[in-house]
Coordinates of C-alpha atoms and ligand atoms in Angstrom, one line a residue:
X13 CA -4.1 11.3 131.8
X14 CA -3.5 14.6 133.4
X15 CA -3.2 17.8 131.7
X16 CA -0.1 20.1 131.1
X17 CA 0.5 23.0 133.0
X18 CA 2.5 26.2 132.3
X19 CA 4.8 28.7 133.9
X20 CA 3.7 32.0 132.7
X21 CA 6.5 34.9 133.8
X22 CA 6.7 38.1 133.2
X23 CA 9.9 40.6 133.4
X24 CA 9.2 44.3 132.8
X25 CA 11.9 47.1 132.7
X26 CA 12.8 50.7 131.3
X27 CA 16.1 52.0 129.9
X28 CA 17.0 54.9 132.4
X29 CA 20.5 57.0 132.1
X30 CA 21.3 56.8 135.7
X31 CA 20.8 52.6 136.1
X32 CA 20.7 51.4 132.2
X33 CA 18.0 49.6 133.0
X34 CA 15.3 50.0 135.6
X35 CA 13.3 47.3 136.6
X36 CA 9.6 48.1 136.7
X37 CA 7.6 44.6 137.3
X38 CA 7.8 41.2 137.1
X39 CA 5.4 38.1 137.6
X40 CA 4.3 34.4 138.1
X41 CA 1.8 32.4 137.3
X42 CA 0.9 28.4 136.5
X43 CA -1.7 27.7 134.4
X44 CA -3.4 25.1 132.3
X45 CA -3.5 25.6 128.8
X46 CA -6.9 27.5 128.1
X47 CA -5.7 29.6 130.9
X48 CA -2.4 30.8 129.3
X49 CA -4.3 33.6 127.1
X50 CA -6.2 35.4 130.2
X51 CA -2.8 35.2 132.5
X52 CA -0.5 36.5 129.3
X53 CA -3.2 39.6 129.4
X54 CA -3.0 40.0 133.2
X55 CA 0.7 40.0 133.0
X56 CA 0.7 43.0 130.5
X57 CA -1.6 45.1 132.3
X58 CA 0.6 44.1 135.7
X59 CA 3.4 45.2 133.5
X60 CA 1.7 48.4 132.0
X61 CA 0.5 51.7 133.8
X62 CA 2.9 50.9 136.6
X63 CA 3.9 53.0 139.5
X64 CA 7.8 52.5 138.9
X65 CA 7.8 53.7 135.2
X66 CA 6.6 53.1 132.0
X67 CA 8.0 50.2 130.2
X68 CA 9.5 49.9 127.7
X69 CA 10.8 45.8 127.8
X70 CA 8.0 43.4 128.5
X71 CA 9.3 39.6 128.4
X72 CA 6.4 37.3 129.2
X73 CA 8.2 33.1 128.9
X74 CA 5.4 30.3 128.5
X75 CA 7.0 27.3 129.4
X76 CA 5.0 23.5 129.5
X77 CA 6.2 21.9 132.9
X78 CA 4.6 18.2 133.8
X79 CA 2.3 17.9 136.1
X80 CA 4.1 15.2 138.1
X81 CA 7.0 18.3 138.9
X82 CA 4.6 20.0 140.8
X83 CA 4.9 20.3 144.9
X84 CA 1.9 21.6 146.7
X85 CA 2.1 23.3 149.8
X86 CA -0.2 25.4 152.1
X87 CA -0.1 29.6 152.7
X88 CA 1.7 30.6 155.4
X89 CA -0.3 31.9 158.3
X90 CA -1.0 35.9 157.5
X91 CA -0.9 38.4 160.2
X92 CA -0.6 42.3 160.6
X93 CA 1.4 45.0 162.6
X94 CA 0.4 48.5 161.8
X95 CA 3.0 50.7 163.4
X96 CA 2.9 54.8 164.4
X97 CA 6.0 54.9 162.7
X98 CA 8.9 53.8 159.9
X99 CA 11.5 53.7 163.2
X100 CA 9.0 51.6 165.3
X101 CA 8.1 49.2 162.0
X102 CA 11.7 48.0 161.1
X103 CA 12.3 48.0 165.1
X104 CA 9.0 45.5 165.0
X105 CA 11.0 43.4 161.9
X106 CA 14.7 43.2 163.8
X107 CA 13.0 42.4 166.9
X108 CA 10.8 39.3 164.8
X109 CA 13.5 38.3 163.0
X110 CA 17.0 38.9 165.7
X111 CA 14.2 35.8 167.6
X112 CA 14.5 33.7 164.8
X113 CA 18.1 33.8 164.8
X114 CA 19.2 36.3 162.4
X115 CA 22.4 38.4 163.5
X116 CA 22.5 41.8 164.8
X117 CA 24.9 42.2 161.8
X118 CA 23.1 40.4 158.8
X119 CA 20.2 42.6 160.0
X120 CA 22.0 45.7 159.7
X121 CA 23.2 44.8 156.5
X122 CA 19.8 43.2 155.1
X123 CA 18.2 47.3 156.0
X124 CA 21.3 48.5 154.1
X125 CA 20.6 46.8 150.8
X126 CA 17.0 47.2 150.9
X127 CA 17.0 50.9 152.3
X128 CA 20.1 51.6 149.4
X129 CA 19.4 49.3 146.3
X130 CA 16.4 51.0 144.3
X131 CA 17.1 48.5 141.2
X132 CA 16.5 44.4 142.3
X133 CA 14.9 42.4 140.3
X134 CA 15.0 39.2 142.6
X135 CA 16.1 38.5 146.2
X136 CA 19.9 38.5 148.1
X137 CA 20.6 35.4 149.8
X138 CA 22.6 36.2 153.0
X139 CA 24.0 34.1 155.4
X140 CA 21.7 34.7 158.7
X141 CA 24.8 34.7 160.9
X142 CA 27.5 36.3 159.4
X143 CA 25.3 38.8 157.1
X144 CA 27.7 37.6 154.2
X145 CA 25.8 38.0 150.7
X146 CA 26.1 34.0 149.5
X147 CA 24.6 34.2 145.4
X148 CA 26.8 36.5 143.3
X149 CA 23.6 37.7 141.2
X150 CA 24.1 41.2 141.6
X151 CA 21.3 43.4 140.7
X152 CA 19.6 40.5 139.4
X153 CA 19.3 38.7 142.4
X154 CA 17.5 35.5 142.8
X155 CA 13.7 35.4 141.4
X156 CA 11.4 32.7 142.9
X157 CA 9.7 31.3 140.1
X158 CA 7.4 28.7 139.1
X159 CA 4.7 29.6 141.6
X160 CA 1.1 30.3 141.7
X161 CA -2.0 29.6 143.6
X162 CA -3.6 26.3 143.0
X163 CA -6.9 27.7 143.1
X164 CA -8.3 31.0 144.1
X165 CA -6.1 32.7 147.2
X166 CA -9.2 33.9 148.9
X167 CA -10.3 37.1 149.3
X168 CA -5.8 38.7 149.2
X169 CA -5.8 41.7 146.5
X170 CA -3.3 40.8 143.8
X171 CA -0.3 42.4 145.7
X172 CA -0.9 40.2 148.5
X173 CA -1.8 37.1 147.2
X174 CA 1.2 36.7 145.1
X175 CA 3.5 38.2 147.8
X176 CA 2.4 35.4 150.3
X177 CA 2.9 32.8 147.5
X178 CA 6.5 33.7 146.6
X179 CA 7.2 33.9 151.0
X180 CA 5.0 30.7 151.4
X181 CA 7.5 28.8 148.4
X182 CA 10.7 30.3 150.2
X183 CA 9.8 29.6 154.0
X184 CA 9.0 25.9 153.1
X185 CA 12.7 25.5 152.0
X186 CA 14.6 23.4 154.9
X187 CA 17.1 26.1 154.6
X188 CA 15.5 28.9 155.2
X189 CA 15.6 31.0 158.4
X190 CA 13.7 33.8 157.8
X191 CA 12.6 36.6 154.8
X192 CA 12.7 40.6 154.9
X193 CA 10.4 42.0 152.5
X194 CA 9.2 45.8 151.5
X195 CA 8.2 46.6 147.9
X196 CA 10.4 48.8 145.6
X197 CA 6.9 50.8 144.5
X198 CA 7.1 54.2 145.4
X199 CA 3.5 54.0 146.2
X200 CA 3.7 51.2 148.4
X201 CA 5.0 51.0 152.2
X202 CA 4.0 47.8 153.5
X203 CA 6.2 44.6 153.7
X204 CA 6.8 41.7 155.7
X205 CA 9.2 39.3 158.1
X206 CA 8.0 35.3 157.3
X207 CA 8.9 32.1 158.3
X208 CA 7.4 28.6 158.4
X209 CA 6.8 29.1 162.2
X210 CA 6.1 32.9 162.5
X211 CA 3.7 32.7 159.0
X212 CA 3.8 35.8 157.0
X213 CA 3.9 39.2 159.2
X214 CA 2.8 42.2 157.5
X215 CA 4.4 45.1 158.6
X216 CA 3.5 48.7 157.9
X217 CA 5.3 51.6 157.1
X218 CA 8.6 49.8 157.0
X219 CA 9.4 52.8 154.0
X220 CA 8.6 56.3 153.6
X221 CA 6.1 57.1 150.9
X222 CA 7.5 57.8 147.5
X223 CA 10.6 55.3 148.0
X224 CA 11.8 54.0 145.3
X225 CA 14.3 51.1 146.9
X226 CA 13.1 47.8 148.1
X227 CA 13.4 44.3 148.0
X228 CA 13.6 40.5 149.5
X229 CA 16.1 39.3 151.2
X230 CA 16.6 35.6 152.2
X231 CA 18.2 34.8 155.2
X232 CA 19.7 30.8 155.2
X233 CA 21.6 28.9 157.7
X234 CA 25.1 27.4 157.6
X235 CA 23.9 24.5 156.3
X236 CA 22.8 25.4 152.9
X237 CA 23.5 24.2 149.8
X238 CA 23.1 27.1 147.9
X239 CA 23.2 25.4 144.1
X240 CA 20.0 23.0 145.3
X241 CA 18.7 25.9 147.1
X242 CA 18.5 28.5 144.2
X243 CA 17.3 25.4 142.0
X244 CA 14.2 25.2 144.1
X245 CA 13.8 28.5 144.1
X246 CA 13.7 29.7 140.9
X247 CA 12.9 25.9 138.9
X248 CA 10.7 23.8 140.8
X249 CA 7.1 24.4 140.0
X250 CA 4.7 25.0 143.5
X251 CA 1.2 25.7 143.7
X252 CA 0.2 27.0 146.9
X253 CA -3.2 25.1 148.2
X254 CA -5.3 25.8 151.6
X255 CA -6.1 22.4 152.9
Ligands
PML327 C1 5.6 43.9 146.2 O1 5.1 44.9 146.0 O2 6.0 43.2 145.2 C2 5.9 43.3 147.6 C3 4.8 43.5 148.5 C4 5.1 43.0 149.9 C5 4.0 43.2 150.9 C6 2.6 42.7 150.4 C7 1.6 42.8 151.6 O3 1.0 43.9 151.7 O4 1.4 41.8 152.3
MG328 MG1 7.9 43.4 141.4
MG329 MG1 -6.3 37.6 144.0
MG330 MG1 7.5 46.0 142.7

């Protein structure tokens, strides 16, 4: 018989007088059972000393989820643009993803959001055409979930390996065109365009240091159905494998 698994996710946040609350962290994991206590501890410490504040929520869900649920599916191909320059970085990203289809527009307004909004806690879905924002989340967003590396993710620091996880689960989705990503750590400037046909491009410095705003943004085509799309997203468990 096979084992049980479990989604392990964290959510981490800090009351602040300007936003109410300020998201600080959050995190996913799948585990088996005798792996629940040592990914619980890794998600505190994740949560814990980090750059965006000090926390004062931590919510860490434990959830059993069978193992038949489970999709696997392989990394996205990694690559790396270092550029002289913020200007030249995000020039590199509209240029990557304007020939994947995505608008002049939905561009301009995907730099908005993430250049403007300092407080997301998951992704904004925008059409990749019209630039129109499709799930009415707010500053909650959408939050991929239910993801994790089947095994070791090879030599990627933590940051990486679970940012190419989370792009390597969205990309795989038949209705998604393309992802913009730069962190919302102030100590981090690094992000990344991704696709199933591009893999996931690391750009660098899409942000200047000390930044507080960041985020994902999904672009999808016409075609999607967003209720089935968000479902995947954020429900079905995927556990990322290298073949
Ligand atoms: C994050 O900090 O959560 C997002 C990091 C995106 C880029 C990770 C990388 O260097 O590839
Ligand atoms: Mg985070
Ligand atoms: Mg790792
Ligand atoms: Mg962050």
């Amino acid at each position: 018989m096979l084992k049980a698994c479990y989604s392990i996710r964290m959510r981490a946040a800090e009351r602040s007088p300007e936003l109410g609350e300020k998201h600080i962290s959050g995190g996913e994991r799948i585990g088996s059972k005798s792996q629940v206590e040592p990914i619980v501890k890794q998600l505190l410490k994740k949560a814990s000393n980090h750059s965006r504040g000090d926390a004062d929520f931590i919510q860490i869900t434990v959830e059993k989820i069978a193992h038949d649920q489970i999709q696997y599916i392989s990394p996205l191909e990694v690559t790396t643009v270092e550029e002289a320059s913020i200007e030249k970085a995000r020039s590199e990203a509209r240029k990557i993803l304007t020939s994947l289809g995505v608008s002049e527009h939905a561009l301009d307004v995907a730099f908005h959001q993430l250049s403007s909004n300092q407080n997301l806690r998951g992704a904004i879905i925008l059409n990749s055409k019209t630039g129109l924002r499709l799930d009415e989340r707010g500053q909650k967003g959408v939050r991929v979930s239910r993801i994790d590396w089947q095994d070791a993710d090879g030599d990627l620091n933590e940051r990486v390996g679970e940012a190419l996880a989370l792009a390597s689960k969205v990309a795989n989705s038949p209705f998604t065109i393309a992802e913009l990503c730069w962190s919302d750590d102030p100590d981090y400037v690094t992000g990344y365009v991704s696709n199933r046909g591009i893999g996931y491009v690391r750009i660098t410095p899409l942000k200047r240091d000390g930044c507080e705003s960041g985020g994902r943004v999904y672009f999808v085509s016409d075609e999607v159905e967003l209720e089935s799309f968000i479902n995947y997203l954020e429900s079905v468990p995927v556990l990322i494998r290298r073949d």
